[in-house]
PDB file of C-alpha atoms in Angstrom:
ATOM      1  CA  MET A1263     -28.078 -17.336 -14.120  1.00 60.00           C
ATOM      2  CA  ILE A1264     -27.978 -14.034 -12.553  1.00 65.00           C
ATOM      3  CA  ALA A1265     -28.973 -15.465  -9.198  1.00 64.00           C
ATOM      4  CA  SER A1266     -26.224 -17.959  -9.624  1.00 65.00           C
ATOM      5  CA  TYR A1267     -23.720 -15.275 -10.167  1.00 64.00           C
ATOM      6  CA  VAL A1268     -24.914 -13.171  -7.173  1.00 66.00           C
ATOM      7  CA  THR A1269     -24.970 -16.428  -4.918  1.00 71.00           C
ATOM      8  CA  SER A1270     -21.169 -16.890  -6.149  1.00 73.00           C
ATOM      9  CA  ALA A1271     -20.190 -13.317  -5.600  1.00 74.00           C
ATOM     10  CA  LYS A1272     -21.661 -13.274  -1.873  1.00 77.00           C
ATOM     11  CA  SER A1273     -19.866 -16.577  -1.036  1.00 82.00           C
ATOM     12  CA  SER A1274     -16.579 -15.430  -2.458  1.00 87.00           C
ATOM     13  CA  TRP A1275     -17.046 -12.089  -0.608  1.00 87.00           C
ATOM     14  CA  PHE A1276     -17.649 -13.741   2.694  1.00 89.00           C
ATOM     15  CA  ASP A1277     -14.834 -16.247   2.241  1.00 89.00           C
ATOM     16  CA  THR A1278     -12.413 -13.557   1.459  1.00 91.00           C
ATOM     17  CA  THR A1279     -13.669 -11.346   4.441  1.00 92.00           C
ATOM     18  CA  LYS A1280     -13.480 -14.433   6.810  1.00 93.00           C
ATOM     19  CA  ALA A1281     -10.063 -15.306   5.719  1.00 92.00           C
ATOM     20  CA  PHE A1282      -8.745 -11.783   6.244  1.00 94.00           C
ATOM     21  CA  VAL A1283     -10.359 -11.413   9.559  1.00 94.00           C
ATOM     22  CA  SER A1284      -8.760 -14.787  10.714  1.00 94.00           C
ATOM     23  CA  PHE A1285      -5.427 -13.664   9.375  1.00 95.00           C
ATOM     24  CA  LEU A1286      -5.658 -10.396  11.074  1.00 94.00           C
ATOM     25  CA  ARG A1287      -6.660 -12.096  14.337  1.00 94.00           C
ATOM     26  CA  SER A1288      -3.514 -14.508  14.101  1.00 93.00           C
ATOM     27  CA  PRO A1289      -1.225 -13.455  11.271  1.00 94.00           C
ATOM     28  CA  ARG A1290       1.163 -16.320  10.089  1.00 90.00           C
ATOM     29  CA  LEU A1291       3.531 -17.169   7.303  1.00 87.00           C
ATOM     30  CA  ASN A1292       2.229 -20.667   6.529  1.00 76.00           C
ATOM     31  CA  VAL A1293      -0.371 -19.598   4.149  1.00 71.00           C
ATOM     32  CA  PRO A1294      -2.284 -22.012   1.873  1.00 67.00           C
ATOM     33  CA  GLY A1295      -0.710 -23.201  -1.282  1.00 68.00           C
ATOM     34  CA  PRO A1296      -0.577 -21.414  -4.740  1.00 70.00           C
ATOM     35  CA  LEU A1297      -4.138 -20.022  -5.733  1.00 76.00           C
ATOM     36  CA  THR A1298      -5.572 -20.200  -9.354  1.00 82.00           C
ATOM     37  CA  ALA A1299      -5.499 -17.076 -11.628  1.00 84.00           C
ATOM     38  CA  ARG A1300      -9.274 -16.550 -11.003  1.00 85.00           C
ATOM     39  CA  LEU A1301      -9.283 -16.847  -7.366  1.00 87.00           C
ATOM     40  CA  LYS A1302      -6.282 -14.324  -7.084  1.00 90.00           C
ATOM     41  CA  MET A1303      -8.449 -12.000  -9.146  1.00 92.00           C
ATOM     42  CA  VAL A1304     -11.514 -12.496  -7.264  1.00 91.00           C
ATOM     43  CA  THR A1305      -9.637 -12.078  -3.871  1.00 93.00           C
ATOM     44  CA  ILE A1306      -7.976  -8.930  -5.123  1.00 95.00           C
ATOM     45  CA  VAL A1307     -11.619  -7.274  -6.024  1.00 94.00           C
ATOM     46  CA  TRP A1308     -13.006  -8.215  -2.787  1.00 95.00           C
ATOM     47  CA  LEU A1309      -9.914  -6.810  -0.774  1.00 96.00           C
ATOM     48  CA  PHE A1310     -10.369  -3.579  -2.791  1.00 96.00           C
ATOM     49  CA  VAL A1311     -14.039  -3.429  -1.917  1.00 95.00           C
ATOM     50  CA  LEU A1312     -13.105  -3.810   1.878  1.00 95.00           C
ATOM     51  CA  SER A1313     -10.569  -1.074   1.519  1.00 96.00           C
ATOM     52  CA  ALA A1314     -13.138   1.088  -0.099  1.00 95.00           C
ATOM     53  CA  LEU A1315     -15.643   0.288   2.549  1.00 95.00           C
ATOM     54  CA  VAL A1316     -13.346   0.951   5.436  1.00 94.00           C
ATOM     55  CA  THR A1317     -12.655   4.257   3.907  1.00 93.00           C
ATOM     56  CA  ALA A1318     -16.130   5.327   3.074  1.00 94.00           C
ATOM     57  CA  ALA A1319     -16.954   4.450   6.822  1.00 93.00           C
ATOM     58  CA  SER A1320     -14.312   6.613   8.187  1.00 92.00           C
ATOM     59  CA  ALA A1321     -15.078   9.463   5.683  1.00 88.00           C
ATOM     60  CA  PHE A1322     -18.768   9.335   6.799  1.00 90.00           C
ATOM     61  CA  ALA A1323     -17.918   9.479  10.477  1.00 89.00           C
ATOM     62  CA  ALA A1324     -15.362  12.422   9.566  1.00 85.00           C
ATOM     63  CA  LEU A1325     -18.195  14.418   7.702  1.00 85.00           C
ATOM     64  CA  PRO A1326     -19.383  16.434  10.742  1.00 84.00           C
ATOM     65  CA  PHE A1327     -15.996  17.609  11.510  1.00 80.00           C
ATOM     66  CA  LEU A1328     -15.404  18.512   7.716  1.00 77.00           C
ATOM     67  CA  LEU A1329     -18.543  20.524   7.657  1.00 77.00           C
ATOM     68  CA  THR A1330     -17.215  22.624  10.644  1.00 80.00           C
ATOM     69  CA  SER A1331     -13.658  23.238   9.730  1.00 78.00           C
ATOM     70  CA  GLU A1332     -11.399  23.556   6.617  1.00 74.00           C
ATOM     71  CA  PRO A1333      -8.619  21.066   6.543  1.00 73.00           C
ATOM     72  CA  THR A1334      -5.927  21.815   4.116  1.00 78.00           C
ATOM     73  CA  VAL A1335      -3.354  19.560   2.640  1.00 76.00           C
ATOM     74  CA  ALA A1336      -0.081  19.490   4.427  1.00 72.00           C
ATOM     75  CA  GLY A1337       3.198  17.397   4.821  1.00 69.00           C
ATOM     76  CA  GLY A1338       4.573  15.751   1.783  1.00 71.00           C
ATOM     77  CA  LEU A1339       1.306  15.725   0.143  1.00 75.00           C
ATOM     78  CA  SER A1340       1.391  19.392  -0.336  1.00 73.00           C
ATOM     79  CA  ASN A1341       4.732  19.171  -2.144  1.00 74.00           C
ATOM     80  CA  VAL A1342       2.990  16.931  -4.562  1.00 75.00           C
ATOM     81  CA  THR A1343      -0.024  18.886  -5.122  1.00 73.00           C
ATOM     82  CA  ASN A1344       2.233  21.887  -6.024  1.00 77.00           C
ATOM     83  CA  GLN A1345       3.595  20.084  -8.951  1.00 80.00           C
ATOM     84  CA  SER A1346       1.831  19.690 -12.427  1.00 83.00           C
ATOM     85  CA  VAL A1347      -1.260  17.652 -12.831  1.00 85.00           C
ATOM     86  CA  PHE A1348       0.516  15.076 -14.637  1.00 87.00           C
ATOM     87  CA  THR A1349       3.392  14.779 -11.973  1.00 87.00           C
ATOM     88  CA  MET A1350       0.686  14.649  -9.383  1.00 88.00           C
ATOM     89  CA  ILE A1351      -1.017  11.671 -10.869  1.00 90.00           C
ATOM     90  CA  VAL A1352       2.025   9.794 -11.555  1.00 90.00           C
ATOM     91  CA  THR A1353       3.428  10.249  -8.243  1.00 90.00           C
ATOM     92  CA  ILE A1354       0.085   9.215  -6.415  1.00 91.00           C
ATOM     93  CA  VAL A1355      -0.954   6.523  -8.670  1.00 93.00           C
ATOM     94  CA  PHE A1356       2.387   4.911  -9.454  1.00 93.00           C
ATOM     95  CA  LEU A1357       5.478   6.139  -7.739  1.00 91.00           C
ATOM     96  CA  GLY A1358       4.011   6.399  -4.335  1.00 92.00           C
ATOM     97  CA  PRO A1359       2.459   2.956  -4.197  1.00 94.00           C
ATOM     98  CA  LEU A1360       5.553   1.495  -5.611  1.00 94.00           C
ATOM     99  CA  ILE A1361       7.784   3.024  -3.041  1.00 93.00           C
ATOM    100  CA  GLU A1362       5.473   2.461  -0.217  1.00 94.00           C
ATOM    101  CA  GLU A1363       4.733  -1.060  -0.855  1.00 96.00           C
ATOM    102  CA  ILE A1364       8.380  -2.169  -1.185  1.00 94.00           C
ATOM    103  CA  MET A1365       9.410  -0.252   1.737  1.00 93.00           C
ATOM    104  CA  PHE A1366       6.606  -1.477   4.199  1.00 95.00           C
ATOM    105  CA  ARG A1367       5.568  -4.774   2.627  1.00 95.00           C
ATOM    106  CA  GLY A1368       8.248  -5.903   0.220  1.00 93.00           C
ATOM    107  CA  TRP A1369      10.250  -7.726   3.045  1.00 94.00           C
ATOM    108  CA  LEU A1370       7.116  -9.011   4.929  1.00 94.00           C
ATOM    109  CA  THR A1371       7.567 -12.566   3.892  1.00 92.00           C
ATOM    110  CA  GLY A1372      10.698 -12.715   5.925  1.00 92.00           C
ATOM    111  CA  THR A1373      13.036 -14.219   3.462  1.00 93.00           C
ATOM    112  CA  TRP A1374      16.679 -12.959   2.915  1.00 93.00           C
ATOM    113  CA  GLN A1375      15.971 -12.362  -0.648  1.00 93.00           C
ATOM    114  CA  ALA A1376      12.961 -10.044   0.262  1.00 93.00           C
ATOM    115  CA  LEU A1377      14.944  -8.177   3.118  1.00 93.00           C
ATOM    116  CA  ILE A1378      18.046  -7.549   0.550  1.00 93.00           C
ATOM    117  CA  GLY A1379      15.903  -6.742  -2.443  1.00 92.00           C
ATOM    118  CA  THR A1380      13.804  -4.075  -0.043  1.00 94.00           C
ATOM    119  CA  THR A1381      17.182  -2.631   1.006  1.00 92.00           C
ATOM    120  CA  VAL A1382      18.533  -2.436  -2.213  1.00 90.00           C
ATOM    121  CA  PHE A1383      15.646  -0.661  -3.833  1.00 91.00           C
ATOM    122  CA  ILE A1384      15.138   1.879  -1.010  1.00 90.00           C
ATOM    123  CA  SER A1385      18.850   2.454  -0.989  1.00 86.00           C
ATOM    124  CA  MET A1386      18.937   3.067  -4.741  1.00 82.00           C
ATOM    125  CA  PHE A1387      16.077   5.470  -4.664  1.00 83.00           C
ATOM    126  CA  TYR A1388      16.671   7.570  -1.781  1.00 84.00           C
ATOM    127  CA  ILE A1389      20.419   7.884  -1.889  1.00 85.00           C
ATOM    128  CA  ALA A1390      20.839   8.056  -5.722  1.00 85.00           C
ATOM    129  CA  THR A1391      17.921  10.359  -6.110  1.00 84.00           C
ATOM    130  CA  PRO A1392      19.753  13.579  -4.933  1.00 84.00           C
ATOM    131  CA  PHE A1393      22.907  12.771  -6.837  1.00 83.00           C
ATOM    132  CA  ALA A1394      21.060  11.963 -10.115  1.00 83.00           C
ATOM    133  CA  LYS A1395      19.130  15.252 -10.112  1.00 80.00           C
ATOM    134  CA  GLU A1396      22.620  17.007  -9.876  1.00 81.00           C
ATOM    135  CA  PHE A1397      23.771  15.296 -13.136  1.00 82.00           C
ATOM    136  CA  VAL A1398      20.464  14.817 -14.992  1.00 81.00           C
ATOM    137  CA  ASP A1399      18.816  17.992 -16.217  1.00 81.00           C
ATOM    138  CA  ALA A1400      15.118  16.451 -16.077  1.00 80.00           C
ATOM    139  CA  PRO A1401      12.150  16.802 -13.754  1.00 82.00           C
ATOM    140  CA  LEU A1402      12.506  15.104 -10.543  1.00 81.00           C
ATOM    141  CA  VAL A1403       9.675  12.528 -11.454  1.00 83.00           C
ATOM    142  CA  VAL A1404      11.565  11.450 -14.517  1.00 84.00           C
ATOM    143  CA  VAL A1405      14.657  10.928 -12.373  1.00 86.00           C
ATOM    144  CA  GLN A1406      12.728   9.029  -9.871  1.00 86.00           C
ATOM    145  CA  ILE A1407      11.171   6.790 -12.728  1.00 88.00           C
ATOM    146  CA  GLY A1408      14.507   6.220 -14.259  1.00 88.00           C
ATOM    147  CA  LEU A1409      16.014   4.956 -10.795  1.00 88.00           C
ATOM    148  CA  MET A1410      13.086   2.714 -10.470  1.00 88.00           C
ATOM    149  CA  ALA A1411      13.529   1.161 -13.877  1.00 88.00           C
ATOM    150  CA  LEU A1412      17.186   0.501 -12.676  1.00 88.00           C
ATOM    151  CA  ALA A1413      16.288  -0.851  -9.302  1.00 89.00           C
ATOM    152  CA  LEU A1414      13.344  -2.943 -10.136  1.00 89.00           C
ATOM    153  CA  PRO A1415      15.471  -5.517 -12.273  1.00 91.00           C
ATOM    154  CA  VAL A1416      18.078  -5.880  -9.653  1.00 89.00           C
ATOM    155  CA  VAL A1417      15.268  -6.546  -7.121  1.00 89.00           C
ATOM    156  CA  TYR A1418      13.717  -9.197  -9.361  1.00 88.00           C
ATOM    157  CA  ALA A1419      17.085 -10.971  -9.859  1.00 92.00           C
ATOM    158  CA  ILE A1420      17.666 -10.868  -6.129  1.00 91.00           C
ATOM    159  CA  ALA A1421      14.080 -12.485  -5.460  1.00 88.00           C
ATOM    160  CA  LEU A1422      14.936 -15.385  -8.032  1.00 88.00           C
ATOM    161  CA  ILE A1423      17.900 -16.410  -5.895  1.00 89.00           C
ATOM    162  CA  LYS A1424      17.185 -20.041  -4.292  1.00 87.00           C
ATOM    163  CA  PRO A1425      16.643 -21.412  -1.678  1.00 84.00           C
ATOM    164  CA  ARG A1426      14.509 -18.821  -0.230  1.00 82.00           C
ATOM    165  CA  ARG A1427      15.140 -19.112   3.538  1.00 85.00           C
ATOM    166  CA  THR A1428      13.230 -17.116   6.037  1.00 89.00           C
ATOM    167  CA  ILE A1429      15.166 -15.151   8.645  1.00 91.00           C
ATOM    168  CA  ARG A1430      15.571 -17.041  11.843  1.00 88.00           C
ATOM    169  CA  TYR A1431      12.788 -16.489  14.401  1.00 91.00           C
ATOM    170  CA  PHE A1432      10.935 -14.032  11.859  1.00 93.00           C
ATOM    171  CA  ASP A1433       7.832 -16.332  12.108  1.00 91.00           C
ATOM    172  CA  ARG A1434       7.786 -15.952  15.738  1.00 92.00           C
ATOM    173  CA  VAL A1435       7.786 -12.042  15.649  1.00 94.00           C
ATOM    174  CA  PHE A1436       5.619 -11.925  12.486  1.00 96.00           C
ATOM    175  CA  PRO A1437       2.301 -11.060  14.232  1.00 95.00           C
ATOM    176  CA  ILE A1438       3.727  -8.146  15.741  1.00 96.00           C
ATOM    177  CA  VAL A1439       5.625  -7.069  12.595  1.00 96.00           C
ATOM    178  CA  PHE A1440       2.283  -7.264  10.712  1.00 97.00           C
ATOM    179  CA  TRP A1441       0.461  -5.310  12.869  1.00 97.00           C
ATOM    180  CA  ALA A1442       3.235  -2.651  13.238  1.00 97.00           C
ATOM    181  CA  GLN A1443       3.753  -2.064   9.649  1.00 96.00           C
ATOM    182  CA  GLY A1444      -0.028  -1.312   9.188  1.00 96.00           C
ATOM    183  CA  VAL A1445       0.182   1.076  12.151  1.00 96.00           C
ATOM    184  CA  LEU A1446       3.352   2.699  10.735  1.00 95.00           C
ATOM    185  CA  PHE A1447       1.936   3.006   7.325  1.00 95.00           C
ATOM    186  CA  GLY A1448      -0.979   4.915   8.476  1.00 93.00           C
ATOM    187  CA  ALA A1449       0.986   7.176  10.915  1.00 92.00           C
ATOM    188  CA  LEU A1450       3.304   8.115   7.837  1.00 89.00           C
ATOM    189  CA  HIS A1451       0.159   9.687   6.187  1.00 87.00           C
ATOM    190  CA  PHE A1452      -1.156  11.445   9.567  1.00 85.00           C
ATOM    191  CA  GLY A1453       0.479  14.719   8.654  1.00 76.00           C
ATOM    192  CA  ASN A1454      -1.186  15.012   5.187  1.00 79.00           C
ATOM    193  CA  LEU A1455      -3.967  16.789   6.247  1.00 74.00           C
ATOM    194  CA  TYR A1456      -3.920  19.838   8.666  1.00 72.00           C
ATOM    195  CA  SER A1457      -7.041  20.872  10.663  1.00 73.00           C
ATOM    196  CA  GLN A1458      -7.811  22.609  14.062  1.00 72.00           C
ATOM    197  CA  SER A1459      -9.814  19.386  14.725  1.00 74.00           C
ATOM    198  CA  ILE A1460      -7.501  16.417  15.223  1.00 82.00           C
ATOM    199  CA  ALA A1461     -10.428  14.115  14.601  1.00 82.00           C
ATOM    200  CA  ILE A1462     -10.139  14.807  10.865  1.00 81.00           C
ATOM    201  CA  PRO A1463      -6.522  13.626  10.296  1.00 83.00           C
ATOM    202  CA  LEU A1464      -7.194  10.834  12.888  1.00 87.00           C
ATOM    203  CA  LEU A1465     -10.283   9.556  10.927  1.00 86.00           C
ATOM    204  CA  MET A1466      -8.446   9.999   7.536  1.00 87.00           C
ATOM    205  CA  THR A1467      -5.388   8.009   9.088  1.00 91.00           C
ATOM    206  CA  LEU A1468      -7.374   4.780  10.600  1.00 93.00           C
ATOM    207  CA  PRO A1469      -8.564   3.496   7.268  1.00 94.00           C
ATOM    208  CA  LEU A1470      -5.013   3.690   5.952  1.00 95.00           C
ATOM    209  CA  ILE A1471      -3.767   1.426   8.945  1.00 96.00           C
ATOM    210  CA  ALA A1472      -6.711  -1.006   7.919  1.00 96.00           C
ATOM    211  CA  CYS A1473      -5.351  -0.748   4.343  1.00 96.00           C
ATOM    212  CA  GLY A1474      -1.846  -1.466   5.389  1.00 97.00           C
ATOM    213  CA  TRP A1475      -3.315  -4.685   7.007  1.00 97.00           C
ATOM    214  CA  LEU A1476      -5.257  -5.496   3.959  1.00 97.00           C
ATOM    215  CA  TRP A1477      -2.489  -4.950   1.543  1.00 97.00           C
ATOM    216  CA  GLY A1478      -0.066  -6.945   3.895  1.00 97.00           C
ATOM    217  CA  TYR A1479      -2.384  -9.680   3.752  1.00 96.00           C
ATOM    218  CA  ALA A1480      -2.404  -9.655  -0.049  1.00 96.00           C
ATOM    219  CA  ARG A1481       1.365  -9.496  -0.114  1.00 95.00           C
ATOM    220  CA  VAL A1482       1.786 -12.547   2.084  1.00 94.00           C
ATOM    221  CA  VAL A1483      -0.943 -14.544   0.513  1.00 93.00           C
ATOM    222  CA  LEU A1484      -1.130 -13.199  -3.125  1.00 93.00           C
ATOM    223  CA  GLY A1485       2.296 -11.490  -3.622  1.00 92.00           C
ATOM    224  CA  LEU A1486       3.706  -8.194  -3.983  1.00 93.00           C
ATOM    225  CA  PRO A1487       2.137  -7.436  -7.288  1.00 93.00           C
ATOM    226  CA  ALA A1488      -1.257  -7.959  -5.739  1.00 95.00           C
ATOM    227  CA  ALA A1489      -0.606  -5.710  -2.982  1.00 96.00           C
ATOM    228  CA  LEU A1490       0.722  -2.921  -5.452  1.00 96.00           C
ATOM    229  CA  VAL A1491      -2.372  -3.167  -7.662  1.00 96.00           C
ATOM    230  CA  LEU A1492      -4.513  -2.681  -4.594  1.00 97.00           C
ATOM    231  CA  HIS A1493      -2.624   0.326  -3.633  1.00 97.00           C
ATOM    232  CA  MET A1494      -2.520   1.967  -7.004  1.00 97.00           C
ATOM    233  CA  ALA A1495      -6.266   1.193  -7.468  1.00 96.00           C
ATOM    234  CA  TYR A1496      -7.006   2.847  -4.014  1.00 96.00           C
ATOM    235  CA  ASN A1497      -5.137   5.961  -5.030  1.00 95.00           C
ATOM    236  CA  VAL A1498      -6.782   6.394  -8.405  1.00 95.00           C
ATOM    237  CA  PRO A1499      -9.961   8.348  -6.872  1.00 91.00           C
ATOM    238  CA  SER A1500      -7.755  10.536  -4.780  1.00 87.00           C
ATOM    239  CA  ALA A1501      -5.759  11.417  -7.768  1.00 89.00           C
ATOM    240  CA  VAL A1502      -8.683  12.227  -9.988  1.00 88.00           C
ATOM    241  CA  GLY A1503     -10.262  14.383  -7.179  1.00 83.00           C
ATOM    242  CA  MET A1504      -7.049  16.285  -6.583  1.00 81.00           C
ATOM    243  CA  ALA A1505      -6.608  16.740 -10.430  1.00 82.00           C
ATOM    244  CA  VAL A1506     -10.285  18.130 -10.737  1.00 80.00           C
ATOM    245  CA  LEU A1507      -9.521  20.422  -7.676  1.00 71.00           C
ATOM    246  CA  MET A1508      -6.419  21.802  -9.248  1.00 71.00           C
ATOM    247  CA  ALA A1509      -8.054  22.258 -12.629  1.00 72.00           C
ATOM    248  CA  THR A1510     -10.988  24.476 -10.775  1.00 72.00           C
ATOM    249  CA  ARG A1511      -8.300  26.444  -9.018  1.00 63.00           C
ATOM    250  CA  ALA A1512      -6.363  27.214 -12.061  1.00 57.00           C
TER     251      ALA A1512
END
């Protein structure tokens, strides 16, 4: 029985990897029909494993540079680590992935509903946050969670509108759009580490570009919740590691 499980796992692993590589070589919107719940779960697991393997390979390549330099947290990530451990974990595991997935991949299906929903969410979050903070006497993370609680039902309601029509010519530019969102997603995190050696931030950024493509593939094939789950799960080890580091420095 164990042998059959191993064989099945190997088969699903190769199938998932092959399907992703094929999609990456030629991104397309005309994906296969709805998948079963079990197949969705298996695909999510293997996509997470792929994300972890790519990151581990990049970290291994960066190891010689890490041993000879002292990289420090910088950019927006430094603002997160300056907060309490609870706020840091909530931001890295929940708020960050939710905002970034909607911003970079919420609209990736190319429908008007997806584009409008993404625009509404980002506008409500980034424009309303400074105003809400002026009138609400609460920590910033609480204000942001409250705004998300207001924005998400609106986005969901927009997504239910039918018919779901793709933006004209979007399918023609989709390959470029798909590759670009992954590169931009990785570039957004380039400044999170500062080091005298550019190799370290570069090698830490490359796996995030790959993850942007992996999660973009999940968004198109499995839906936005799958991409969100992958992103959140991916950030858990980072959040735990930073929490431990902050605890040892306290």
